[in-house]
Every structure is written in C-alpha cells, then in structure tokens.
Amino acid sequence: MGPFKWLDERTGLWTGFRNVTHWTVPASLCLCRFLPVAIVFAFILQGITGLFLWAFYSASAQTAWESVFYIQYVVPYGWLVRGIHHYSAQLLVASLFMYVLMMILHGSYRRPREFVYWSAVVLFLFSLASCLTGDLLMWSLSGYFATMARVAFLQILPEIGVPLYKLVVGSPDPQFGTLTLTRFLVLHIAVFGGGFLGVMIFWKWADFRSRKLIQEPRFCKKHSCALACAVAKRRTFWGCEAVMCALTCVVFLAAVLALVMQHSYNEKQISERAATLPAEAYLGAELTSPADPGGSYDAARPEWSFRALYYMSKLPIFSEIGMIYAIFVIPTLLGLYFFAIPILGRFSLFHYCIVLITFGLFVVFCWFTYASYWDDYKNPEHAPTFLAGQAQANVLKKRAVELCFAPAGIPKSGALGLLQKDPFIQGPKIFEQQCSSCHNFQQFGDIPENSDYQPIISAEPTAPNLYNCLSEEWMHGYQNLEKIVSDDYFGKTTNFAEKGSMVVFLKGRIYGGLDTDDGSFVLNNSGLIYSVIGYDASPAFDILQASFEELVEVEENAEIIQNGEYIEKLKEIVAAKFDDAAFLADLQPKLPAPVLAALKSVLLDMFADKTYIELLKDEDNIAMILDDDIDSFLEDSYLLTLCGNDEPIAPEDQKYIKQIRQGLFESCHEMGEILYEESKLDEIRPFVEGKYLGLRDNAISDFEFLTCTECHAFYGKENDHACDLRGYMSRDWLIGIISDPTSLKYYGANNDRMPAYHPATGDKLMSQEDIELLADWLHGNWYRAPEVNNKKLLGEPNAAVNASKAAAELKATEEAQKAIEKAALNEKIQQEAKERAEKEAADLAAKEKAAQEKIAKDAQAAADKLAAEKTAKEEIQAALDESQAALKEALTTIEKLTQENKDSVEKLMNENQKKVDQINNEKIQTIDQLTKENAEAIAAEKAAKEAAEQLAAETKSQAEKTIADLKAETDKRIADLTAELEKAVQEKEMSQTVENNTDSNAENLPQNEQMAEL
C-alpha cells in the first residue's frame, strides 16, 4: 500500500482533491452566482484581519484605544490591516443588502429557497450587529458616544429595558467601562462573528440543496434566475468560472483598498496633510481621539447603514408619539415583513406587490440616508453644530496623535490623561467655563491672528479681550489712550475706564495737557512734556542754559554775539551737548532715547524758528546775554517759543509739543517691548554682576522717567499701588493673578469684580491644575510636535516614531545645553550671592563692632554718669549730714545756754531774795556786776544764733545749687533731693523755733532784772 492510498483511506484528502478538480458548474453565467462569492470573500477578509487585530487588542478602558493606536501607527502596515477589516465589513453589509434585494427582485426567495433567503436576511442582521459592536471596541470618541446613544434606547423599552441596558453595560455604573468592552468583544467575535460563520455554512448548504430541487418540473417556471444557475448543462469550475470568481474577489478587494486609500489619491491630498502627523493618520479607517466619558460629542453619528433609521428617529412625529416606535416598533415590523416575504410571495400577484413595496422601502431608505447627510452638512440649522463638533473632533484626533508620539509617550493611565492635561485642549474649555462671561477671546484691531487659537465669544463682555494677549501688539495697547478706553481693553471696567489711573496717566502725563474746543493746547505743568521742555530744571532748559554759558565764557564770541551772528555757533554748541555723555548723564531725570532724540530735534529746530531767531537777535536780549543774565533772557524767550508762556498754545505753534509727545509715545512703545520680554520669562530676573539679567539697558530709568514706578513695582523699585511689572504676563504672573487678583502684587483694593479662583484662604473656584492649564494656554506653552516626512503615498514606516525620537534627542540636547547654561548661571548667581553675603556679613560685622563700641562707650558714659551722680549724692548726703550735725549742735548749744541762763536767773533770784535784806549796801555793785554778766551771756547767745543762721544759710545755698544741677539729669533723683531738702527745711524751722525760744528768753531778762531789783 502506497503512502497516498494509506493517507486517502484514513482522511479522504486525495479523493476530495480529485473531486474538487472535477467540480462542475452550470454552463450559463449569472451575476447572482458571483455576489455570494464576494460575501464569502469579505467574511474571509474579516476573519483573517480580525484575528490579526485581536492579537494586538487589549480590552480595557485604559488600553483599548491605545492598542488600536499601536496597530494604526506603530505596527508595520497595521493601518492597512485595520482599514481592510473596517471597510470590508461595510462592503459586506452592502453586498448582503444587494443580495437580499436581488433575491426579492428575481423571486429567488420562493420555495424551495426559503431557507436560502432567510439565511441571507439573518446574515445581513448579523453583519449589522457586528458593525454596531465593533464601533465601541476602538474606545474612540465617535464610537463611544454613537454606541452609547444606541444602547441608551434600550431603556425606553417597558419592563425589560433597564435590566437589558445594565446587562449590556455590565456594571451598576451607567457609563461604559471595561466590563462593557469585554461584553462587546464577546458579542463581536463569538456571538455575531461565530454566528455569521454558522449561518453562512447553513446558507450555502441550503443553497446547494435548493439547486437540486429547483431542477424538478414543479419549480422550473418560477425561478428563472435560480434555474439558470441549476441547468443540466454544466462545465468544469476551473476555467471561466474560476476566473470570474477571482475577478470578483479582486474587484471587492480593490474597492476595499480604494476606501482605505481614499485620502491619498493625488499629490494635492497628500500636500494638505498636517506636517506633524504621520501618513498613517490619513490611511485606513479613521481613529478619533480617546473616549472621554465625562465629555460630549455633538457630531456622533452611526455608520451609513443606520443613517436612515437615525434620520427617521429625528422626525417630529416620533417626538410626539414616542421614540420607541422609531427605534423598536417600526424596525421590528420591517424585520417581520422581510421574514414573511417567502410566505406572502407564494402567489405571483403577491410577488409583484412585494417587489413594489420593497422598492418603495428602498427609495425611502435612500432618501432618509441622503437627508441625514444633507442635514449634517448643508442644513443651516443643524450643520453648524455638527461641523463644529466634527472640527473639534479633528483637533482632538490630531492632538492625541501628536501627544502619543511625544517623547514622554503614553502614560500608564492611558492616552486620555494626555488630553486632560494638555493646555492646548483644556485651556479653551476652562476659559469658556470660567472666563467667557466677562472676557472676549476673538481677533480685534491690529492684534495678529494666531492659528493656535479659536475664537470664544462672550455674550456681554465687560473686561479686556484676551485674544493673543501675549503678543507685542496687545501689550502696546496699554500705552494708547484710544485703545485703553476701548471695549477691547478697559472701556467697560469700572476702575480703569475714564477715571482710571492708567487713563489719567496717559491723559495727564503722556499727552501732557488739554486740547480745547478751539484747537489750542493747554500745557500741563505736571505732565512729562513739561518735565522735558518746561522752564527751569528741565533737560531742555538745562541744555540751553549750559550752551549759552559756554558761549559767553569764550571772549572771542563777544563780537559775534554783539553782531547777532552767534546763532550757528550756539546751534553747534547745543548739538555738541547731545554728544556729551557725561553732560547727558547728569540730566535729571535721565531721558529715554526716543525722548532724547525728540528733544534734540526740538532744540535744533528752534534755531530755524523765525520767532526764536528774532528773540536771539533782539538788542535787549543780546545785552542780557552779554551781561551774563541768561536766566532772565531764557525766562522770556524760551517760554514764549516752547511753552506758550503759560498761555494756551495755538495749533500752528504746537509742533514742538507734538515732537516731544511722539518721543514719549516711542518710549511707551519700548516699554511695551520690555513688558513683552517680561512675559516670556519663566521666573523673575536674577541680579547678576550688578544688574538684572537680560534686562535692557536704561529700562529701569525709562520706567522711572515715565513715572510707571510711582504705582508699579519694577526691578529695584518697590511699590504696591498697582500690579507688579516684574515678569508681567509671564506664566507665574498669570497663575498668581488668576489665583488671587486682590493680592497687593496685582490689583489689590482696585480689583474690579474679578473673582479669586484659588485664594490662600476661602473657597476655591478652580483647582491649581486648571489654573496652570489656563495660564499655559494663554501663554502658548504646550508641546509642539515635530514635522514628519509625509510626502509619500504610504509614508515612511514608523515616520512619526522616528521623528519623535529625533525631536526627543534634539530636545534632550537643547535641554542639556540649557541645563549647562542654567547651572553656569546659577553658579554665577550663587557666587555673586556669596560675595554679596560676605560683603553683607562684613558690613554687618563692622556695624556690630561699631554698635558694640558705641554700646561700650555709652555704657562707660552711663557708668561715669552714675558714678558722678553717686559722688554728687554722697556729697549732698555729706553736706546734709554735716548741716544736720551743725544744726543739732547749734540746738544743743542753744538749749544748754537757755538752761544755764534759766538756772542762773533762778539762782540769782533766790540769792537776791535771800540777800535782799542782808546786802542792801552792796545792792548797786551787785546789780552792776550781774548786769555785766547778763550782757556777756546775751552776747554769747547772739553769736551762737548768728553762727547757726550762717551755717543754715550756707547749707541751704549748697543744697539748692546741688538740686539745680541734678534736676536736669534725672527726675527721680530730683524727687529724692527735694525730699531731702524738705527735711532740711524742717530742720531749719526747728532751728528757727530754737531761735524764737532764745529771743523769748532775751525778752524775759528785763523781768529778771526787775525781780532782781525787787
């Protein structure tokens, strides 16, 4: 037994192969035999491409879209496989649709081909169901919302609707998720894909069986088309029939590929591709952005096969009678009708009615489909909304691809997170939600258009138009009086309109005066024009004064002055002053370059002015110049020419005013450029090598001259009356003002209705992340995708990946270079900071040393002062003690003398009493002797009294002098000394009392004498 026979006995392969090679078909050709070939071929394509896609697919809410993105853009020719799978499914639906219609038209649905027809109808329904379930598997914006809208209709079914909806969704959450995806994947592959295969096998078997039955005489007259496919005359398949079948498959595949390549037919289409997207974005089936369950999509529409049903559901009648009739009742009735056709069409009359009804339904289907597309693209009521949603979807699609190919790639949380954290996508949404109630966002005036921004219209704008607010033109609008009071700036803002400080500043300082009704101009003495050309202490006056003085100082010039021929010489001197940097540096305030140029032009033009020439040649004025009375001359001639001598200036004489004003405008323009440079900063400029890094020369002095620093803080100039201009409109500045505009760094108390979206305390209206996204969007700070080679029909394999890698390498190189430069700068800043710190430390140490020395000196002085005070106190105390001792001693003496005198008087009285009778003869002598003794005692008492009084007077004088000296030094010590002096006064009073007692004793002496005489 040979190997082929052995194999054939056990498998039948060889016999089967021989049967296939001898396979015969009807000799007549019929189109209906090749349409089933296309259906089978389409299913084979579906199976092969679906298996390939399944190998790369991951069914979860975080990975579904990402896996499809990987197939479309990364897997070599993945876009082709996916496109064939998608469009072959659409053509499969169309082929089955045409096949069923042809069966109805030819009457091939009648017996014995009922099951062939019913199988074809079931295949058509299964193909529709496969398309429906396949939409969601991409987890894209369009597929998600289209499927959700369709599935949501289940809930309108009575009783079973809600449970059925939950069964499809797969979780208690009404939104689709990973469980929904797994259910749809099973439905798409196993239920509808597997069911399609099973029904297709039955369909072919039923077709094969019906062809044998149809040859019987009882069927021959009723199936002209089917009979042609079942005639007895036959021929081998491997000939014309095989070629026709192959050609059918080729035509079908060509149609699929044409749809796959529909956006790449010519060079024009290729040239219109976005330079940042790979060619795969325009090949194969469309892949919109990742589904965002929290968002919405106004342009979500079903595939073409469901467009008629979609349009029918939008008819007004169904909004009245109920949507259930459009979605479930009518489609069910139509399905029952088509299933009933083989039964109803058993009679010839009914067959023609069925053909007519089916043709009518086909026309309605075509009309509804067309109307649906017309409604979306042409209807003026609905088209704008649909087209806007579609345009937004295209933006999201493009942005999602760009972000996924960024160097950072797709995060683990999924591609949706890239869009949710992208300022380019989220910025407009946040602005529309939070800011558009007050701010407009559309191009206006000379503000340039920016393709990165789409207009956002405010219904009633009451705040500045923020369109392209980081442009130079927008910044310059602040320095234009007409613009700043317009509605696009602060015209509708209460604190900044006509009476706002900026408007007052522009009117009073920059414009420098008031235009009257007759066209004359009244110069404002506090304006900047007057500060430049005004009389006395203005730069113009100083230059002319210095020039005249220099002219007069040269003796040789006396003759030309006398002759009035000195004008040209004076003009040369004035021109030379503008070339003298040292002279100009001394002018206060320092003038910005445009103002300085305007001033030079004004002063030189004066020497060609007829009025000024006459003044210069006037004999009286020449006499004042020669007498060196230049101030008096300038007071008359200068003011008359430039300033109108405090009188309104006629229109024809305002040329100098206009020249200076133009210089001020140009200075304001430069200020706008400086602010524009500030807006590009990542952080406030550091102070390096004695200046602020990157800041224009003279920027600070220019801001100071324009008096901006009177209200605004700028580098080296602190102020909080208006917003800080350091880093003005930069990312950090925008984040700060959005978070809390009431901060002193921004509007402070002048804030006009702008809410604090994220203050340090209180309610948070916006998250910090949203504020940063909004600031980045306004600042144009988002990822920019590199351009890719997109000129070829199919594009280069992995062009986007390669471009992203190259961009990443370039960006890494640039960032490394920036890091090196920043490190060097930081090192420089740190070195300077260290030097400043060392200098500050040295200065602090010197200050501390000086302070310590001063403290020590003050302490020594205080100690000396205390010692002097102590010594003075001790001296005073000693004087007081001495005075007290002297007073005490005087008192003792007086008391002793008084007692002695009293004793002596009593003794004398006793003795006199006893001897009165005995010594009458010696009476006169004794009295004289006693009188003499009493006189001596009185003299002693008087001397003692005088000594006490002198001592008390000296003590009192010394105490008063000491108290007067100490009273200026300390109140406390004065109080103490006053108490001591009062004590001394009391002692004096005691002394006086003693004296009085002494005097009383003296008064008693005559009585004693009388008693003695007695």
Short mmCIF file of N, CA and C in Angstrom, two decimals, residues 35-165:
data_model
loop_
_atom_site.label_atom_id
_atom_site.label_comp_id
_atom_site.label_asym_id
_atom_site.label_seq_id
_atom_site.Cartn_x
_atom_site.Cartn_y
_atom_site.Cartn_z
N LEU A 35 -22.05 37.30 -6.54
CA LEU A 35 -22.27 38.12 -5.34
C LEU A 35 -22.05 37.30 -4.07
N PRO A 36 -22.52 36.05 -4.01
CA PRO A 36 -22.17 35.23 -2.83
C PRO A 36 -20.68 35.01 -2.69
N VAL A 37 -19.97 34.96 -3.83
CA VAL A 37 -18.51 34.82 -3.75
C VAL A 37 -17.92 36.04 -3.03
N ALA A 38 -18.42 37.23 -3.36
CA ALA A 38 -17.94 38.44 -2.69
C ALA A 38 -18.26 38.41 -1.20
N ILE A 39 -19.44 37.89 -0.85
CA ILE A 39 -19.82 37.81 0.57
C ILE A 39 -18.89 36.87 1.32
N VAL A 40 -18.64 35.71 0.73
CA VAL A 40 -17.74 34.74 1.38
C VAL A 40 -16.34 35.32 1.48
N PHE A 41 -15.89 35.97 0.41
CA PHE A 41 -14.54 36.56 0.41
C PHE A 41 -14.45 37.66 1.48
N ALA A 42 -15.50 38.45 1.60
CA ALA A 42 -15.50 39.51 2.62
C ALA A 42 -15.41 38.92 4.01
N PHE A 43 -16.13 37.81 4.24
CA PHE A 43 -16.06 37.20 5.56
C PHE A 43 -14.67 36.63 5.82
N ILE A 44 -14.05 36.07 4.79
CA ILE A 44 -12.69 35.54 4.96
C ILE A 44 -11.73 36.69 5.32
N LEU A 45 -11.87 37.84 4.61
CA LEU A 45 -11.06 39.00 4.95
C LEU A 45 -11.31 39.43 6.40
N GLN A 46 -12.57 39.44 6.78
CA GLN A 46 -12.91 39.80 8.16
C GLN A 46 -12.24 38.87 9.15
N GLY A 47 -12.29 37.58 8.86
CA GLY A 47 -11.71 36.61 9.79
C GLY A 47 -10.20 36.76 9.90
N ILE A 48 -9.51 36.88 8.75
CA ILE A 48 -8.05 36.98 8.78
C ILE A 48 -7.60 38.28 9.45
N THR A 49 -8.15 39.41 8.99
CA THR A 49 -7.75 40.69 9.57
C THR A 49 -8.19 40.81 11.03
N GLY A 50 -9.39 40.25 11.35
CA GLY A 50 -9.86 40.30 12.73
C GLY A 50 -8.96 39.52 13.66
N LEU A 51 -8.46 38.37 13.19
CA LEU A 51 -7.54 37.58 14.01
C LEU A 51 -6.25 38.36 14.26
N PHE A 52 -5.77 39.04 13.23
CA PHE A 52 -4.55 39.86 13.38
C PHE A 52 -4.78 40.99 14.39
N LEU A 53 -5.92 41.67 14.28
CA LEU A 53 -6.21 42.77 15.20
C LEU A 53 -6.40 42.26 16.62
N TRP A 54 -7.04 41.10 16.74
CA TRP A 54 -7.29 40.52 18.06
C TRP A 54 -5.98 40.23 18.78
N ALA A 55 -4.95 39.89 18.02
CA ALA A 55 -3.65 39.56 18.62
C ALA A 55 -3.02 40.77 19.30
N PHE A 56 -3.37 41.98 18.86
CA PHE A 56 -2.78 43.19 19.43
C PHE A 56 -3.76 43.95 20.33
N TYR A 57 -5.01 43.51 20.37
CA TYR A 57 -6.04 44.28 21.07
C TYR A 57 -6.05 43.97 22.55
N SER A 58 -6.31 45.00 23.36
CA SER A 58 -6.42 44.84 24.82
C SER A 58 -7.72 45.52 25.25
N ALA A 59 -8.65 44.72 25.75
CA ALA A 59 -10.00 45.22 26.05
C ALA A 59 -10.08 45.77 27.46
N SER A 60 -9.74 47.06 27.62
CA SER A 60 -9.98 47.76 28.88
C SER A 60 -10.09 49.24 28.57
N ALA A 61 -10.68 49.96 29.49
CA ALA A 61 -10.90 51.39 29.25
C ALA A 61 -9.59 52.16 29.17
N GLN A 62 -8.51 51.63 29.75
CA GLN A 62 -7.22 52.31 29.72
C GLN A 62 -6.32 51.85 28.58
N THR A 63 -6.67 50.73 27.92
CA THR A 63 -5.75 50.18 26.92
C THR A 63 -6.40 49.94 25.56
N ALA A 64 -7.73 50.01 25.45
CA ALA A 64 -8.39 49.69 24.18
C ALA A 64 -7.96 50.65 23.09
N TRP A 65 -8.14 51.95 23.32
CA TRP A 65 -7.76 52.92 22.30
C TRP A 65 -6.26 52.88 22.05
N GLU A 66 -5.50 52.70 23.10
CA GLU A 66 -4.05 52.68 22.97
C GLU A 66 -3.57 51.51 22.11
N SER A 67 -4.22 50.33 22.26
CA SER A 67 -3.84 49.19 21.44
C SER A 67 -4.21 49.41 19.97
N VAL A 68 -5.37 50.03 19.72
CA VAL A 68 -5.75 50.35 18.35
C VAL A 68 -4.79 51.39 17.77
N PHE A 69 -4.39 52.37 18.58
CA PHE A 69 -3.40 53.36 18.15
C PHE A 69 -2.09 52.67 17.77
N TYR A 70 -1.70 51.69 18.57
CA TYR A 70 -0.46 50.96 18.29
C TYR A 70 -0.56 50.22 16.95
N ILE A 71 -1.74 49.63 16.70
CA ILE A 71 -1.94 48.92 15.42
C ILE A 71 -1.88 49.91 14.26
N GLN A 72 -2.54 51.05 14.43
CA GLN A 72 -2.66 52.02 13.34
C GLN A 72 -1.34 52.69 13.00
N TYR A 73 -0.55 53.03 14.02
CA TYR A 73 0.60 53.90 13.79
C TYR A 73 1.96 53.24 13.99
N VAL A 74 2.01 52.17 14.73
CA VAL A 74 3.31 51.60 15.07
C VAL A 74 3.56 50.28 14.36
N VAL A 75 2.58 49.36 14.39
CA VAL A 75 2.75 48.06 13.73
C VAL A 75 2.91 48.28 12.22
N PRO A 76 3.92 47.74 11.60
CA PRO A 76 4.09 47.92 10.15
C PRO A 76 2.86 47.46 9.37
N TYR A 77 2.31 48.37 8.60
CA TYR A 77 1.12 48.14 7.79
C TYR A 77 -0.08 47.71 8.63
N GLY A 78 -0.04 48.07 9.91
CA GLY A 78 -1.21 47.83 10.74
C GLY A 78 -2.40 48.65 10.28
N TRP A 79 -2.12 49.85 9.78
CA TRP A 79 -3.20 50.69 9.25
C TRP A 79 -3.91 50.02 8.08
N LEU A 80 -3.14 49.25 7.28
CA LEU A 80 -3.73 48.59 6.13
C LEU A 80 -4.65 47.46 6.58
N VAL A 81 -4.19 46.65 7.51
CA VAL A 81 -5.00 45.54 8.02
C VAL A 81 -6.26 46.07 8.67
N ARG A 82 -6.10 47.11 9.49
CA ARG A 82 -7.27 47.68 10.17
C ARG A 82 -8.24 48.29 9.16
N GLY A 83 -7.72 48.97 8.15
CA GLY A 83 -8.58 49.56 7.13
C GLY A 83 -9.33 48.50 6.34
N ILE A 84 -8.65 47.40 6.00
CA ILE A 84 -9.34 46.32 5.27
C ILE A 84 -10.44 45.72 6.13
N HIS A 85 -10.15 45.54 7.42
CA HIS A 85 -11.16 44.97 8.32
C HIS A 85 -12.38 45.88 8.42
N HIS A 86 -12.14 47.17 8.53
CA HIS A 86 -13.25 48.12 8.69
C HIS A 86 -14.08 48.23 7.42
N TYR A 87 -13.44 48.49 6.30
CA TYR A 87 -14.19 48.76 5.08
C TYR A 87 -14.74 47.48 4.44
N SER A 88 -14.11 46.35 4.64
CA SER A 88 -14.70 45.10 4.14
C SER A 88 -15.97 44.77 4.90
N ALA A 89 -16.04 45.18 6.18
CA ALA A 89 -17.27 44.98 6.95
C ALA A 89 -18.40 45.83 6.37
N GLN A 90 -18.06 47.09 5.98
CA GLN A 90 -19.08 47.95 5.39
C GLN A 90 -19.54 47.41 4.03
N LEU A 91 -18.60 46.92 3.23
CA LEU A 91 -18.98 46.36 1.93
C LEU A 91 -19.70 45.03 2.08
N LEU A 92 -19.41 44.30 3.15
CA LEU A 92 -20.13 43.06 3.41
C LEU A 92 -21.61 43.37 3.67
N VAL A 93 -21.88 44.40 4.45
CA VAL A 93 -23.26 44.81 4.70
C VAL A 93 -23.92 45.21 3.39
N ALA A 94 -23.20 45.98 2.56
CA ALA A 94 -23.76 46.42 1.29
C ALA A 94 -24.01 45.23 0.35
N SER A 95 -23.09 44.26 0.35
CA SER A 95 -23.25 43.08 -0.51
C SER A 95 -24.45 42.25 -0.10
N LEU A 96 -24.62 42.04 1.19
CA LEU A 96 -25.77 41.28 1.67
C LEU A 96 -27.06 42.03 1.40
N PHE A 97 -27.02 43.34 1.55
CA PHE A 97 -28.18 44.17 1.25
C PHE A 97 -28.59 44.00 -0.22
N MET A 98 -27.61 44.09 -1.10
CA MET A 98 -27.89 43.93 -2.53
C MET A 98 -28.35 42.50 -2.84
N TYR A 99 -27.75 41.52 -2.17
CA TYR A 99 -28.10 40.12 -2.41
C TYR A 99 -29.56 39.85 -2.04
N VAL A 100 -29.97 40.35 -0.89
CA VAL A 100 -31.37 40.16 -0.46
C VAL A 100 -32.31 40.86 -1.43
N LEU A 101 -31.97 42.09 -1.85
CA LEU A 101 -32.82 42.80 -2.81
C LEU A 101 -32.91 42.04 -4.14
N MET A 102 -31.80 41.48 -4.60
CA MET A 102 -31.82 40.72 -5.86
C MET A 102 -32.68 39.47 -5.73
N MET A 103 -32.61 38.81 -4.56
CA MET A 103 -33.45 37.64 -4.35
C MET A 103 -34.93 38.02 -4.39
N ILE A 104 -35.26 39.16 -3.81
CA ILE A 104 -36.66 39.60 -3.84
C ILE A 104 -37.06 39.98 -5.27
N LEU A 105 -36.18 40.67 -5.96
CA LEU A 105 -36.49 41.10 -7.32
C LEU A 105 -36.67 39.91 -8.27
N HIS A 106 -35.82 38.89 -8.14
CA HIS A 106 -35.86 37.72 -9.03
C HIS A 106 -36.84 36.65 -8.55
N GLY A 107 -37.39 36.86 -7.35
CA GLY A 107 -38.28 35.85 -6.81
C GLY A 107 -37.56 34.62 -6.31
N SER A 108 -36.26 34.74 -6.03
CA SER A 108 -35.48 33.59 -5.58
C SER A 108 -35.71 33.26 -4.12
N TYR A 109 -36.63 33.96 -3.49
CA TYR A 109 -36.94 33.66 -2.09
C TYR A 109 -38.01 32.60 -1.96
N ARG A 110 -38.66 32.24 -3.13
CA ARG A 110 -39.79 31.31 -3.05
C ARG A 110 -39.31 29.87 -2.98
N ARG A 111 -40.23 29.01 -2.65
CA ARG A 111 -39.86 27.63 -2.44
C ARG A 111 -39.23 27.03 -3.70
N PRO A 112 -38.22 26.25 -3.50
CA PRO A 112 -37.73 25.66 -2.24
C PRO A 112 -36.55 26.42 -1.65
N ARG A 113 -36.45 27.75 -1.92
CA ARG A 113 -35.29 28.53 -1.48
C ARG A 113 -35.62 29.43 -0.29
N GLU A 114 -36.63 29.07 0.49
CA GLU A 114 -36.99 29.91 1.64
C GLU A 114 -35.82 30.07 2.63
N PHE A 115 -35.18 28.92 2.91
CA PHE A 115 -34.10 28.97 3.91
C PHE A 115 -32.87 29.69 3.38
N VAL A 116 -32.70 29.64 2.07
CA VAL A 116 -31.61 30.43 1.49
C VAL A 116 -31.87 31.92 1.74
N TYR A 117 -33.10 32.33 1.51
CA TYR A 117 -33.46 33.74 1.71
C TYR A 117 -33.38 34.11 3.19
N TRP A 118 -34.01 33.26 4.05
CA TRP A 118 -33.98 33.58 5.48
C TRP A 118 -32.54 33.61 6.01
N SER A 119 -31.71 32.73 5.54
CA SER A 119 -30.30 32.72 5.96
C SER A 119 -29.61 34.01 5.52
N ALA A 120 -29.91 34.49 4.33
CA ALA A 120 -29.30 35.73 3.85
C ALA A 120 -29.75 36.92 4.70
N VAL A 121 -31.05 36.93 5.05
CA VAL A 121 -31.54 38.01 5.92
C VAL A 121 -30.85 37.96 7.27
N VAL A 122 -30.70 36.77 7.85
CA VAL A 122 -30.02 36.64 9.14
C VAL A 122 -28.57 37.08 9.02
N LEU A 123 -27.92 36.70 7.92
CA LEU A 123 -26.54 37.15 7.71
C LEU A 123 -26.45 38.68 7.65
N PHE A 124 -27.44 39.27 6.99
CA PHE A 124 -27.46 40.74 6.92
C PHE A 124 -27.60 41.35 8.32
N LEU A 125 -28.49 40.77 9.13
CA LEU A 125 -28.66 41.28 10.50
C LEU A 125 -27.40 41.06 11.33
N PHE A 126 -26.76 39.93 11.17
CA PHE A 126 -25.52 39.66 11.90
C PHE A 126 -24.41 40.62 11.48
N SER A 127 -24.36 40.95 10.20
CA SER A 127 -23.33 41.91 9.74
C SER A 127 -23.57 43.29 10.35
N LEU A 128 -24.86 43.68 10.42
CA LEU A 128 -25.17 44.96 11.07
C LEU A 128 -24.77 44.94 12.54
N ALA A 129 -25.11 43.82 13.21
CA ALA A 129 -24.77 43.72 14.64
C ALA A 129 -23.27 43.73 14.85
N SER A 130 -22.51 43.12 13.95
CA SER A 130 -21.05 43.14 14.07
C SER A 130 -20.51 44.55 13.94
N CYS A 131 -21.08 45.32 13.01
CA CYS A 131 -20.65 46.71 12.86
C CYS A 131 -20.98 47.53 14.12
N LEU A 132 -22.18 47.27 14.67
CA LEU A 132 -22.57 48.01 15.88
C LEU A 132 -21.64 47.71 17.04
N THR A 133 -21.33 46.45 17.27
CA THR A 133 -20.47 46.10 18.40
C THR A 133 -19.01 46.45 18.14
N GLY A 134 -18.61 46.48 16.88
CA GLY A 134 -17.23 46.81 16.56
C GLY A 134 -16.90 48.28 16.77
N ASP A 135 -17.89 49.16 16.67
CA ASP A 135 -17.65 50.59 16.86
C ASP A 135 -17.06 50.89 18.24
N LEU A 136 -17.63 50.25 19.26
CA LEU A 136 -17.21 50.56 20.62
C LEU A 136 -15.81 50.04 20.93
N LEU A 137 -15.39 48.97 20.26
CA LEU A 137 -14.13 48.33 20.60
C LEU A 137 -12.94 49.26 20.43
N MET A 138 -13.06 50.25 19.54
CA MET A 138 -11.96 51.22 19.38
C MET A 138 -11.84 52.13 20.60
N TRP A 139 -12.93 52.25 21.35
CA TRP A 139 -12.98 53.15 22.52
C TRP A 139 -12.60 54.58 22.11
N SER A 140 -13.06 54.95 20.93
CA SER A 140 -12.78 56.29 20.41
C SER A 140 -13.94 57.22 20.72
N LEU A 141 -13.72 58.50 20.49
CA LEU A 141 -14.73 59.50 20.78
C LEU A 141 -16.01 59.23 20.00
N SER A 142 -15.89 59.00 18.70
CA SER A 142 -17.07 58.79 17.86
C SER A 142 -17.75 57.46 18.18
N GLY A 143 -16.96 56.38 18.29
CA GLY A 143 -17.54 55.07 18.57
C GLY A 143 -18.21 55.01 19.93
N TYR A 144 -17.60 55.65 20.93
CA TYR A 144 -18.15 55.61 22.29
C TYR A 144 -19.52 56.27 22.35
N PHE A 145 -19.61 57.52 21.87
CA PHE A 145 -20.86 58.26 22.01
C PHE A 145 -21.92 57.76 21.05
N ALA A 146 -21.52 57.27 19.86
CA ALA A 146 -22.51 56.70 18.95
C ALA A 146 -23.11 55.42 19.54
N THR A 147 -22.26 54.57 20.08
CA THR A 147 -22.75 53.33 20.69
C THR A 147 -23.57 53.61 21.93
N MET A 148 -23.15 54.56 22.73
CA MET A 148 -23.88 54.87 23.95
C MET A 148 -25.27 55.40 23.62
N ALA A 149 -25.36 56.22 22.56
CA ALA A 149 -26.67 56.73 22.16
C ALA A 149 -27.58 55.59 21.72
N ARG A 150 -27.02 54.62 21.00
CA ARG A 150 -27.84 53.50 20.53
C ARG A 150 -28.27 52.60 21.68
N VAL A 151 -27.32 52.29 22.56
CA VAL A 151 -27.64 51.39 23.67
C VAL A 151 -28.60 52.05 24.65
N ALA A 152 -28.49 53.39 24.79
CA ALA A 152 -29.37 54.09 25.72
C ALA A 152 -30.84 53.93 25.34
N PHE A 153 -31.13 53.66 24.06
CA PHE A 153 -32.52 53.48 23.63
C PHE A 153 -33.15 52.23 24.25
N LEU A 154 -32.30 51.30 24.75
CA LEU A 154 -32.86 50.11 25.39
C LEU A 154 -33.70 50.47 26.60
N GLN A 155 -33.35 51.57 27.24
CA GLN A 155 -34.03 51.95 28.48
C GLN A 155 -35.47 52.39 28.27
N ILE A 156 -35.84 52.69 27.02
CA ILE A 156 -37.23 53.11 26.78
C ILE A 156 -38.15 51.91 26.61
N LEU A 157 -37.57 50.71 26.53
CA LEU A 157 -38.42 49.51 26.45
C LEU A 157 -39.10 49.28 27.78
N PRO A 158 -40.37 49.02 27.80
CA PRO A 158 -41.07 48.77 29.08
C PRO A 158 -40.62 47.45 29.71
N GLU A 159 -40.48 47.48 31.04
CA GLU A 159 -40.19 46.31 31.86
C GLU A 159 -38.76 45.79 31.64
N ILE A 160 -38.43 45.37 30.44
CA ILE A 160 -37.14 44.70 30.21
C ILE A 160 -36.04 45.68 29.82
N GLY A 161 -36.37 46.97 29.58
CA GLY A 161 -35.40 47.91 29.04
C GLY A 161 -34.21 48.16 29.96
N VAL A 162 -34.49 48.54 31.20
CA VAL A 162 -33.42 48.88 32.14
C VAL A 162 -32.56 47.66 32.48
N PRO A 163 -33.15 46.50 32.81
CA PRO A 163 -32.29 45.32 33.05
C PRO A 163 -31.45 44.96 31.83
N LEU A 164 -32.02 45.08 30.65
CA LEU A 164 -31.27 44.77 29.45
C LEU A 164 -30.12 45.75 29.26
N TYR A 165 -30.36 47.02 29.55
CA TYR A 165 -29.31 48.04 29.44
C TYR A 165 -28.18 47.73 30.42
#
